[in-house]
Amino acid sequence: MVETRTTTITAPHTIRMNALDNVAIVANDGGLAAGTVLASGLVLVDRVPQGHKVALADLPTGAPVLRYGIPIGHAVRAIPAGSWVHERLLAMPDARGLDDLPMATVAPAPQPPLEGYTFEGYRNADGSVGTRNILAITQTVQCVAGVTDFAVQRIKAELLPGFPNVDDVVALEHSYGCGVAIDAPGAEIPIRTLRNISLNPNFGGEVMVVSLGCEKLQPERLMPAGSIPLIDQRNTDSAANALDVVCLQDDAHVGFMSMVESIMRQATGHLTRLNTRQRVTVPASELVVGVQCGGSDAFSGATANPAVGFCTDLLVRAGASVMFSETTEVRDGIDQLTSRASTPEVARAMVREMAWYDAYLQLGKVDRSANTTPGNKQGGLSNIVEKAMGSIVKSGSAPITGVLAPGEKLTQKGLTYAATPASDFICGTLQLAAGMNLHVFTTGRGTPYGLAAVPVIKVATRTDLARRWHDLMDVNAGTIADGTATIEGVGWELFRLMLEVASGRRKTWAEHWKLHNALVLFNPAPVT
Ligand code: CA
């Protein structure tokens, strides 16, 4: 577990992100009262809550309100200097068109390789590396969830103590598998997501499936021949090569206990093999890190996300894989991203994913502005443009070298845009499918988010949150706003913590308390 550092600042303190900005956010706990004199001499006209914006100059009607050096909106009426610039004073700009974007126009200066960093991980037959040693039981359909869960409880109580090298047993429960239009466009997304999660590096290639029997998503469709590398490599015995499926409707089962014992018997074989896995020293390049944010506030883009962005650059320099995601939270910065793509092909793939998501949202008669939550706004984020600018900084400054569609598996190192919804659980689920072995999650409002399959390192944007949630937050990036730490300092702290957590030497708070959110499959296709 990780201790978070906490200090309190008392002098009026505001944070401006870019020299062009005509607003700054208030950093002080509890906000600042009207009449407060800032260091610049500016006097606050209104009370400004913590994380909210203050106008640094008189803004006439229609003037652009600049944060991160870009317009996050236009003033709907004249706003005097020192005023609280809240969401109702801003008209949001339209989304950037996708037709005339700069494609791979910026080549960030190459950064020196970062060598000599290692962690202790589980090397798999397919070359991937796990950070935990977990038996996962895949399910083809929700119908079997109760039976599988019953069996998992017994496996944990009766079998797991005999396999001390195995960390956990996890049922991959989900709501898909039947009652769905399984051949509709888009249905391949939940199917490949589930397939690829079953192959996550933390599960050691030991795939076992529980099926009902009559469901639409048949085991052979979920895990077609050739999809499991370990089965191909283990031996050539055709019986042993068959997919390990326990089918509840099989005639051989008489009574509930027959099903449970069948699952336990099959699990024993997988546990026996998993138990022989040993941690070995591997280079930091074997990390596959998914970054995301949730419960964001105006500090997210000033403290935690920039620190994560600095750490993303460290990981890329170390040769690791890093994914950033959350389509609606990068849509408004698409020109920054396409220009940073390493090639026009990568830029085009990014545009393809944005266009697909625009169309998906249009089906529901909404756009990317449906993203922001009441908590975001309470935390000072006026709209999705401001939120997106703060979210994108998680991606650091390296060239973007890869793009994944939702549910696809990552096959390359470097910085990848893995297209996912911004929904925390759906994003996490899709990053698991991509092969993530470590998750970094920033939050300003606070969320106890965690996953059963990989460690989740949570980074607080504010010292106040880190203090109150001292046994849920792993890193306090609020020290950056307090002036007691730097973005670089917190970025390095996070990098070193990742290697400790990946090695199993430290547990995250979510692991300590066993806080496990559900797998939530992204299914854009109809249900029936
Ligand atoms: Ca999210």
Coordinates of C-alpha atoms and ligand atoms in Angstrom, one line a residue:
M1 CA 0.0 0.0 0.0
V2 CA 1.1 3.5 -0.7
E3 CA 1.0 6.4 1.7
T4 CA -0.2 9.7 0.2
R5 CA 1.3 13.0 1.1
T6 CA -0.9 15.8 2.2
T7 CA -0.3 19.4 3.0
T8 CA -2.6 22.4 3.0
I9 CA -2.1 25.7 1.2
T10 CA -3.6 28.9 2.7
A11 CA -2.5 31.9 0.6
P12 CA -4.8 32.6 -2.4
H13 CA -3.5 30.3 -5.2
T14 CA -4.6 30.1 -8.8
I15 CA -3.3 27.9 -11.7
R16 CA -3.1 29.1 -15.3
M17 CA -2.2 26.4 -17.9
N18 CA -1.0 28.5 -20.8
A19 CA 0.4 32.1 -21.3
L20 CA -2.5 32.8 -23.7
D21 CA -5.2 31.9 -21.0
N22 CA -7.6 34.6 -19.9
V23 CA -8.9 32.4 -17.0
A24 CA -7.2 30.5 -14.2
I25 CA -8.6 28.0 -11.7
V26 CA -8.7 28.5 -8.0
A27 CA -6.5 25.9 -6.2
N28 CA -7.4 26.6 -2.5
D29 CA -9.5 24.1 -0.6
G30 CA -13.0 25.5 -0.2
G31 CA -12.5 28.1 -2.9
L32 CA -11.9 31.8 -2.4
A33 CA -14.3 34.5 -1.1
A34 CA -15.4 37.6 -3.0
G35 CA -13.0 40.4 -2.2
T36 CA -10.0 38.1 -2.1
V37 CA -6.9 39.8 -3.5
L38 CA -4.8 37.5 -5.8
A39 CA -1.0 37.7 -6.0
S40 CA -1.4 39.6 -9.2
G41 CA -3.5 42.3 -7.4
L42 CA -6.7 41.1 -9.1
V43 CA -9.7 41.3 -6.7
L44 CA -12.4 38.6 -6.9
V45 CA -15.8 39.9 -7.8
D46 CA -17.6 36.7 -6.9
R47 CA -16.9 33.7 -4.6
V48 CA -15.1 31.2 -6.8
P49 CA -15.3 27.5 -5.7
Q50 CA -12.2 25.3 -5.7
G51 CA -11.3 24.1 -9.2
H52 CA -13.5 26.8 -10.9
K53 CA -12.3 29.5 -13.2
V54 CA -11.8 33.2 -12.5
A55 CA -11.6 35.8 -15.3
L56 CA -8.2 37.3 -15.4
A57 CA -9.3 40.1 -17.7
D58 CA -12.5 41.8 -18.8
L59 CA -14.2 39.5 -21.3
P60 CA -16.6 41.2 -23.7
T61 CA -19.7 39.4 -25.0
G62 CA -18.6 36.8 -27.6
A63 CA -14.9 36.8 -26.5
P64 CA -13.1 33.5 -26.5
V65 CA -12.5 32.0 -23.1
L66 CA -9.0 30.5 -23.3
R67 CA -7.8 27.6 -21.2
Y68 CA -4.9 25.4 -22.3
G69 CA -4.4 28.1 -24.9
I70 CA -7.5 27.2 -26.8
P71 CA -11.1 28.5 -26.7
I72 CA -13.2 26.3 -24.4
G73 CA -16.2 28.6 -25.2
H74 CA -17.3 32.1 -25.8
A75 CA -18.7 34.6 -23.3
V76 CA -22.5 34.8 -23.6
R77 CA -22.4 38.2 -21.9
A78 CA -19.7 40.6 -20.7
I79 CA -17.7 39.1 -17.8
P80 CA -15.7 41.5 -15.7
A81 CA -12.2 40.6 -14.5
G82 CA -12.3 38.8 -11.2
S83 CA -15.6 37.1 -11.9
W84 CA -16.5 33.4 -11.5
V85 CA -16.6 32.0 -15.1
H86 CA -19.0 29.2 -14.7
E87 CA -20.6 26.9 -17.4
R88 CA -23.7 29.1 -17.9
L89 CA -21.5 32.0 -19.0
L90 CA -20.0 29.9 -21.9
A91 CA -21.3 29.0 -25.3
M92 CA -19.5 25.8 -26.4
P93 CA -17.7 25.7 -29.7
D94 CA -18.8 23.2 -32.4
A95 CA -16.8 19.9 -32.7
R96 CA -13.9 20.1 -35.1
G97 CA -14.7 18.7 -38.6
L98 CA -12.9 15.6 -39.6
D99 CA -12.2 16.5 -43.2
D100 CA -9.3 18.9 -43.1
L101 CA -7.2 17.8 -40.2
P102 CA -3.4 18.0 -40.1
M103 CA -2.1 14.5 -40.7
A104 CA 1.2 13.5 -39.1
T105 CA 2.5 17.0 -39.5
V106 CA 4.3 17.2 -36.2
A107 CA 7.3 15.0 -35.5
P108 CA 8.0 15.3 -31.8
A109 CA 11.8 15.4 -31.1
P110 CA 12.9 11.8 -30.3
Q111 CA 13.5 11.3 -26.6
P112 CA 16.5 9.3 -25.4
P113 CA 15.8 5.7 -24.5
L114 CA 15.3 4.9 -20.9
E115 CA 17.3 1.8 -20.1
G116 CA 17.9 -0.4 -17.1
Y117 CA 14.4 -0.5 -15.6
T118 CA 12.9 -3.9 -14.9
F119 CA 10.2 -5.6 -13.0
E120 CA 9.4 -9.2 -11.9
G121 CA 6.7 -10.6 -14.1
Y122 CA 5.2 -13.9 -15.4
R123 CA 6.4 -14.6 -18.9
N124 CA 3.8 -16.4 -21.0
A125 CA 4.0 -18.8 -23.9
D126 CA 2.9 -16.2 -26.4
G127 CA 5.7 -13.8 -25.2
S128 CA 3.4 -11.5 -23.2
V129 CA 4.1 -10.9 -19.5
G130 CA 1.6 -11.0 -16.6
T131 CA 1.8 -8.9 -13.5
R132 CA -0.5 -11.2 -11.6
N133 CA -1.2 -15.0 -11.7
I134 CA -4.9 -15.5 -12.0
L135 CA -7.2 -18.3 -13.2
A136 CA -10.0 -16.7 -15.2
I137 CA -13.1 -18.6 -16.1
T138 CA -14.7 -17.4 -19.3
Q139 CA -18.5 -17.5 -19.7
T140 CA -20.2 -17.6 -23.1
V141 CA -23.5 -16.2 -21.7
Q142 CA -24.9 -14.5 -18.6
C143 CA -27.2 -17.5 -17.9
V144 CA -24.3 -19.4 -16.4
A145 CA -23.1 -16.6 -14.1
G146 CA -24.8 -17.9 -10.9
V147 CA -23.4 -21.4 -11.3
T148 CA -20.0 -20.2 -12.2
D149 CA -19.9 -17.9 -9.2
F150 CA -21.0 -20.7 -6.9
A151 CA -18.2 -22.9 -8.3
V152 CA -15.6 -20.0 -8.0
Q153 CA -16.5 -19.6 -4.3
R154 CA -15.9 -23.3 -3.7
I155 CA -12.6 -23.2 -5.8
K156 CA -11.4 -20.3 -3.7
A157 CA -12.3 -22.0 -0.4
E158 CA -11.3 -25.6 -1.2
L159 CA -8.8 -25.6 -4.0
L160 CA -6.9 -22.3 -4.1
P161 CA -5.1 -22.9 -0.7
G162 CA -3.4 -25.9 -2.4
F163 CA -2.0 -23.6 -5.1
P164 CA -0.1 -20.9 -3.2
N165 CA 1.5 -19.4 -6.3
V166 CA -1.9 -18.5 -7.8
D167 CA -3.2 -15.1 -6.8
D168 CA -6.9 -15.4 -7.5
V169 CA -9.8 -17.0 -9.4
V170 CA -12.0 -14.7 -11.4
A171 CA -15.2 -15.4 -13.2
L172 CA -15.4 -13.3 -16.4
E173 CA -19.1 -12.4 -15.9
H174 CA -20.9 -10.3 -18.5
S175 CA -24.4 -9.6 -19.8
Y176 CA -23.8 -10.7 -23.4
G177 CA -24.1 -14.1 -25.2
C178 CA -27.8 -14.5 -26.0
G179 CA -30.9 -12.3 -26.7
V180 CA -28.6 -10.3 -29.0
A181 CA -28.4 -9.7 -32.8
I182 CA -25.2 -11.7 -33.0
D183 CA -24.7 -11.1 -36.8
A184 CA -25.5 -7.4 -36.7
P185 CA -22.7 -4.9 -37.6
G186 CA -21.0 -4.0 -34.3
A187 CA -21.7 -7.4 -32.7
E188 CA -18.1 -8.4 -33.4
I189 CA -17.0 -5.8 -30.8
P190 CA -18.4 -7.5 -27.6
I191 CA -17.4 -10.9 -29.0
R192 CA -13.8 -10.1 -29.7
T193 CA -13.6 -8.1 -26.4
L194 CA -14.6 -11.2 -24.5
R195 CA -12.2 -13.4 -26.5
N196 CA -9.3 -11.1 -26.0
I197 CA -10.0 -10.6 -22.3
S198 CA -9.7 -14.4 -21.9
L199 CA -6.2 -14.1 -23.4
N200 CA -5.1 -11.2 -21.0
P201 CA -1.5 -11.8 -20.0
N202 CA -2.5 -12.0 -16.3
F203 CA -4.4 -15.3 -17.0
G204 CA -1.4 -17.2 -18.3
G205 CA -3.1 -18.6 -21.4
E206 CA -5.1 -21.0 -19.3
V207 CA -8.5 -20.6 -21.0
M208 CA -11.5 -22.5 -19.6
V209 CA -15.1 -21.8 -20.7
V210 CA -18.4 -22.4 -19.0
S211 CA -21.3 -22.5 -21.5
L212 CA -25.0 -23.1 -21.2
G213 CA -25.4 -25.0 -24.4
C214 CA -28.3 -23.3 -26.3
E215 CA -26.8 -19.7 -26.4
K216 CA -26.1 -17.7 -29.5
L217 CA -22.5 -17.2 -28.6
Q218 CA -21.3 -20.8 -28.9
P219 CA -17.9 -21.6 -27.4
E220 CA -16.4 -22.3 -30.9
R221 CA -17.5 -18.8 -32.0
L222 CA -16.1 -17.2 -29.0
M223 CA -12.8 -19.0 -29.1
P224 CA -12.3 -20.4 -32.6
A225 CA -9.6 -22.9 -33.3
G226 CA -6.2 -21.2 -33.3
S227 CA -7.2 -18.4 -31.0
I228 CA -5.4 -19.7 -27.9
P229 CA -1.6 -19.8 -28.3
L230 CA -1.0 -22.0 -25.3
I231 CA -3.1 -24.8 -26.6
D232 CA -1.2 -24.8 -29.9
Q233 CA 2.1 -25.0 -28.2
R234 CA 1.4 -27.4 -25.3
N235 CA 1.3 -30.6 -27.4
T236 CA -0.1 -32.2 -30.5
D237 CA -2.5 -34.5 -28.7
S238 CA -5.8 -33.7 -30.3
A239 CA -7.8 -34.4 -27.1
A240 CA -5.7 -32.1 -25.1
N241 CA -5.9 -29.5 -27.8
A242 CA -9.6 -29.2 -27.6
L243 CA -11.1 -26.0 -26.0
D244 CA -11.8 -26.7 -22.4
V245 CA -15.6 -26.2 -22.1
V246 CA -18.0 -27.2 -19.3
C247 CA -21.5 -27.2 -20.9
L248 CA -24.3 -27.1 -18.3
Q249 CA -26.9 -28.6 -20.6
D250 CA -24.7 -31.6 -21.3
D251 CA -26.7 -34.8 -20.7
A252 CA -24.0 -36.1 -18.4
H253 CA -25.0 -33.6 -15.8
V254 CA -27.6 -34.8 -13.3
G255 CA -28.2 -32.2 -10.7
F256 CA -26.5 -28.9 -9.9
M257 CA -23.6 -30.4 -8.0
S258 CA -22.6 -32.3 -11.1
M259 CA -22.1 -29.0 -12.9
V260 CA -20.2 -27.4 -10.0
E261 CA -17.9 -30.4 -9.6
S262 CA -17.3 -30.5 -13.3
I263 CA -16.1 -26.8 -13.2
M264 CA -14.0 -27.6 -10.2
R265 CA -12.4 -30.6 -11.8
Q266 CA -11.5 -28.7 -14.9
A267 CA -10.2 -25.7 -12.9
T268 CA -7.8 -28.1 -11.0
G269 CA -5.8 -28.8 -14.2
H270 CA -5.5 -25.1 -15.0
L271 CA -4.5 -24.2 -11.4
T272 CA -1.9 -26.9 -11.4
R273 CA -0.2 -25.4 -14.5
L274 CA -0.6 -21.8 -13.3
N275 CA 0.9 -22.7 -9.9
T276 CA 4.2 -23.6 -11.7
R277 CA 4.5 -20.0 -13.1
Q278 CA 7.4 -18.1 -11.5
R279 CA 8.2 -14.4 -11.6
V280 CA 11.3 -13.6 -13.7
T281 CA 13.1 -10.3 -14.2
V282 CA 11.8 -8.7 -17.4
P283 CA 12.5 -5.2 -18.9
A284 CA 10.1 -2.4 -18.2
S285 CA 9.2 -2.6 -21.9
E286 CA 6.9 -5.5 -21.1
L287 CA 4.5 -3.2 -19.3
V288 CA 1.2 -2.7 -21.1
V289 CA -0.4 0.3 -19.4
G290 CA -3.9 1.5 -19.9
V291 CA -4.5 5.1 -18.7
Q292 CA -7.9 6.6 -18.1
C293 CA -9.7 9.1 -15.9
G294 CA -13.0 9.2 -14.1
G295 CA -14.8 11.6 -11.8
S296 CA -12.7 14.4 -13.4
D297 CA -12.5 17.9 -12.1
A298 CA -10.7 21.1 -13.2
F299 CA -7.5 19.8 -11.5
S300 CA -7.4 16.6 -13.6
G301 CA -5.9 18.5 -16.4
A302 CA -3.5 20.5 -14.2
T303 CA -2.1 17.9 -11.8
A304 CA -2.8 14.2 -12.2
N305 CA -3.2 14.0 -16.0
P306 CA 0.0 15.9 -16.8
A307 CA 1.9 13.8 -14.3
V308 CA 0.5 10.7 -16.0
G309 CA 1.5 12.2 -19.4
F310 CA 5.0 12.7 -18.1
C311 CA 5.0 9.0 -17.0
T312 CA 3.6 8.0 -20.4
D313 CA 6.7 9.5 -22.0
L314 CA 8.9 7.6 -19.6
L315 CA 7.2 4.4 -20.4
V316 CA 7.5 5.0 -24.2
R317 CA 11.2 5.8 -23.7
A318 CA 11.5 2.5 -21.8
G319 CA 10.0 0.7 -24.8
A320 CA 6.7 -0.2 -23.1
S321 CA 3.2 -0.1 -24.5
V322 CA 0.8 2.7 -23.3
M323 CA -2.8 3.1 -24.3
F324 CA -5.0 6.2 -24.0
S325 CA -8.6 6.0 -24.8
E326 CA -12.0 7.6 -24.1
T327 CA -13.2 8.9 -27.5
T328 CA -15.6 11.6 -26.4
E329 CA -12.8 13.0 -24.2
V330 CA -10.3 13.4 -27.1
R331 CA -12.7 14.3 -29.9
D332 CA -12.3 18.0 -29.3
G333 CA -8.5 17.7 -29.5
I334 CA -8.5 15.5 -32.6
D335 CA -6.3 18.0 -34.6
Q336 CA -3.6 17.7 -31.8
L337 CA -3.7 13.9 -32.1
T338 CA -3.8 13.5 -35.9
S339 CA -0.9 16.0 -36.2
R340 CA 1.1 13.9 -33.6
A341 CA 0.4 10.6 -35.4
S342 CA 3.7 9.0 -36.6
T343 CA 2.3 8.4 -40.1
P344 CA -0.7 9.5 -42.2
E345 CA -2.0 5.9 -41.9
V346 CA -2.1 6.2 -38.1
A347 CA -3.8 9.6 -38.4
R348 CA -6.4 8.2 -40.8
A349 CA -7.1 5.3 -38.4
M350 CA -7.7 7.8 -35.7
V351 CA -10.1 9.8 -37.9
R352 CA -11.9 6.5 -38.8
E353 CA -12.5 5.8 -35.1
M354 CA -13.7 9.4 -34.4
A355 CA -16.1 9.2 -37.4
W356 CA -17.4 5.8 -36.3
Y357 CA -18.1 7.2 -32.8
D358 CA -19.7 10.4 -34.2
A359 CA -22.1 8.2 -36.2
Y360 CA -22.8 6.0 -33.2
L361 CA -23.7 9.0 -31.0
Q362 CA -25.9 10.4 -33.8
L363 CA -28.0 7.2 -33.7
G364 CA -28.9 8.3 -30.2
K365 CA -29.4 11.9 -31.3
V366 CA -26.6 13.2 -29.1
D367 CA -23.0 14.3 -29.6
R368 CA -19.8 14.3 -27.5
S369 CA -21.3 17.0 -25.3
A370 CA -23.4 14.3 -23.6
N371 CA -20.2 13.2 -21.8
T372 CA -19.9 15.6 -18.9
T373 CA -21.5 14.7 -15.6
P374 CA -23.0 16.9 -12.8
G375 CA -19.8 16.1 -10.8
N376 CA -17.5 17.3 -13.6
K377 CA -19.4 20.6 -13.6
Q378 CA -19.4 20.9 -9.8
G379 CA -15.6 20.3 -10.0
G380 CA -15.2 23.3 -12.3
L381 CA -15.3 21.7 -15.8
S382 CA -17.6 23.8 -17.8
N383 CA -18.0 21.6 -20.8
I384 CA -16.5 18.7 -22.9
V385 CA -14.0 20.9 -24.6
E386 CA -12.4 21.9 -21.3
K387 CA -12.6 18.3 -20.1
A388 CA -11.0 17.0 -23.3
M389 CA -8.1 19.4 -23.1
G390 CA -7.4 18.2 -19.6
S391 CA -7.9 14.5 -20.6
I392 CA -5.6 14.4 -23.6
V393 CA -2.5 15.4 -21.6
K394 CA -2.5 11.8 -20.2
S395 CA -1.1 10.9 -23.6
G396 CA 2.2 12.8 -23.0
S397 CA 4.2 14.1 -25.9
A398 CA 5.4 11.0 -27.8
P399 CA 4.4 10.3 -31.4
I400 CA 1.2 8.2 -31.6
T401 CA 2.2 5.0 -33.4
G402 CA -0.9 2.8 -33.2
V403 CA -4.7 2.8 -33.2
L404 CA -7.0 0.0 -32.0
A405 CA -10.7 -0.3 -32.7
P406 CA -12.8 -1.3 -29.6
G407 CA -12.0 -4.8 -28.3
E408 CA -8.9 -5.4 -30.5
K409 CA -5.7 -6.8 -29.1
L410 CA -2.6 -4.7 -28.9
T411 CA 0.3 -6.1 -30.9
Q412 CA 2.9 -3.2 -30.8
K413 CA 4.9 -1.2 -28.4
G414 CA 4.8 2.6 -28.0
L415 CA 1.9 5.0 -27.7
T416 CA -1.5 3.7 -29.0
Y417 CA -4.9 5.3 -29.2
A418 CA -7.3 2.5 -28.1
A419 CA -10.7 3.8 -29.1
T420 CA -13.2 3.2 -26.3
P421 CA -16.2 5.0 -24.8
A422 CA -15.2 7.2 -21.8
S423 CA -17.4 5.1 -19.4
D424 CA -14.9 4.0 -16.8
F425 CA -16.0 0.3 -16.7
I426 CA -16.4 0.0 -20.5
C427 CA -13.0 1.7 -21.1
G428 CA -11.3 -0.5 -18.5
T429 CA -12.9 -3.7 -20.0
L430 CA -11.7 -2.8 -23.5
Q431 CA -8.2 -2.0 -22.3
L432 CA -8.2 -5.4 -20.6
A433 CA -9.1 -6.9 -23.9
A434 CA -6.2 -5.0 -25.6
G435 CA -3.9 -6.8 -23.2
M436 CA -3.3 -4.3 -20.4
N437 CA -1.3 -5.7 -17.5
L438 CA -1.4 -2.4 -15.4
H439 CA -4.0 0.3 -15.1
V440 CA -3.6 3.9 -14.1
F441 CA -6.7 5.9 -13.2
T442 CA -6.9 9.6 -12.3
T443 CA -9.7 11.1 -10.4
G444 CA -10.7 14.5 -8.9
R445 CA -14.1 13.9 -7.6
G446 CA -13.1 10.5 -6.3
T447 CA -14.1 7.0 -7.4
P448 CA -13.2 3.7 -5.6
Y449 CA -12.8 2.0 -9.1
G450 CA -10.9 -1.3 -9.3
L451 CA -10.6 -4.4 -11.5
A452 CA -10.2 -8.0 -10.6
A453 CA -7.9 -8.8 -13.5
V454 CA -5.2 -6.2 -13.2
P455 CA -3.9 -3.8 -10.5
V456 CA -5.4 -0.3 -10.7
I457 CA -3.2 2.6 -9.5
K458 CA -5.4 5.5 -8.6
V459 CA -4.1 9.1 -8.7
A460 CA -5.8 11.9 -6.9
T461 CA -5.9 15.3 -8.6
R462 CA -6.3 17.2 -5.3
T463 CA -4.7 17.0 -1.9
D464 CA -8.1 17.4 -0.2
L465 CA -9.3 14.2 -1.9
A466 CA -6.1 12.3 -1.1
R467 CA -6.5 13.3 2.5
R468 CA -10.1 12.2 2.8
W469 CA -9.6 9.1 0.7
H470 CA -6.2 8.2 2.2
D471 CA -6.9 4.5 2.0
L472 CA -8.2 4.5 -1.6
M473 CA -5.8 6.8 -3.5
D474 CA -2.4 5.5 -4.3
V475 CA -0.7 8.7 -5.5
N476 CA -1.5 12.3 -4.6
A477 CA -0.9 14.6 -7.6
G478 CA -2.5 17.4 -5.7
T479 CA 1.0 18.3 -4.4
I480 CA 1.6 19.8 -7.8
A481 CA -1.2 22.4 -7.2
D482 CA 0.0 22.9 -3.6
G483 CA 3.5 23.8 -5.0
T484 CA 5.2 21.0 -3.0
A485 CA 5.9 18.7 -5.9
T486 CA 6.4 19.0 -9.7
I487 CA 4.7 17.3 -12.6
E488 CA 8.0 15.6 -13.4
G489 CA 8.5 14.5 -9.7
V490 CA 5.0 12.9 -9.5
G491 CA 5.5 11.4 -13.0
W492 CA 8.7 9.6 -11.7
E493 CA 7.0 8.6 -8.5
L494 CA 4.2 7.0 -10.5
F495 CA 6.7 5.2 -12.9
R496 CA 8.6 3.7 -9.9
L497 CA 5.4 2.7 -8.2
M498 CA 4.3 0.9 -11.4
L499 CA 7.4 -1.3 -11.4
E500 CA 6.8 -2.1 -7.7
V501 CA 3.1 -2.9 -8.3
A502 CA 3.8 -4.9 -11.5
S503 CA 6.3 -7.0 -9.6
G504 CA 3.8 -7.8 -6.9
R505 CA 5.9 -6.2 -4.2
R506 CA 3.2 -3.6 -3.5
K507 CA -0.5 -3.8 -3.7
T508 CA -2.8 -1.0 -4.7
W509 CA -5.6 0.1 -2.4
A510 CA -8.2 -1.4 -4.8
E511 CA -6.4 -4.7 -4.5
H512 CA -6.1 -4.4 -0.8
W513 CA -9.8 -3.9 -0.3
K514 CA -10.7 -6.2 -3.3
L515 CA -12.7 -3.5 -5.1
H516 CA -13.7 -5.0 -8.3
N517 CA -16.0 -3.3 -10.8
A518 CA -17.9 -5.4 -13.3
L519 CA -16.7 -6.2 -16.8
V520 CA -19.0 -4.2 -19.0
L521 CA -19.0 -5.1 -22.7
F522 CA -19.5 -2.4 -25.3
N523 CA -22.3 -3.7 -27.5
P524 CA -23.3 -1.1 -30.1
A525 CA -25.5 -3.8 -31.8
P526 CA -29.2 -4.4 -31.1
V527 CA -30.5 -6.8 -28.5
T528 CA -33.5 -9.0 -29.4
Ligands
CA1 CA -13.3 7.3 -18.0

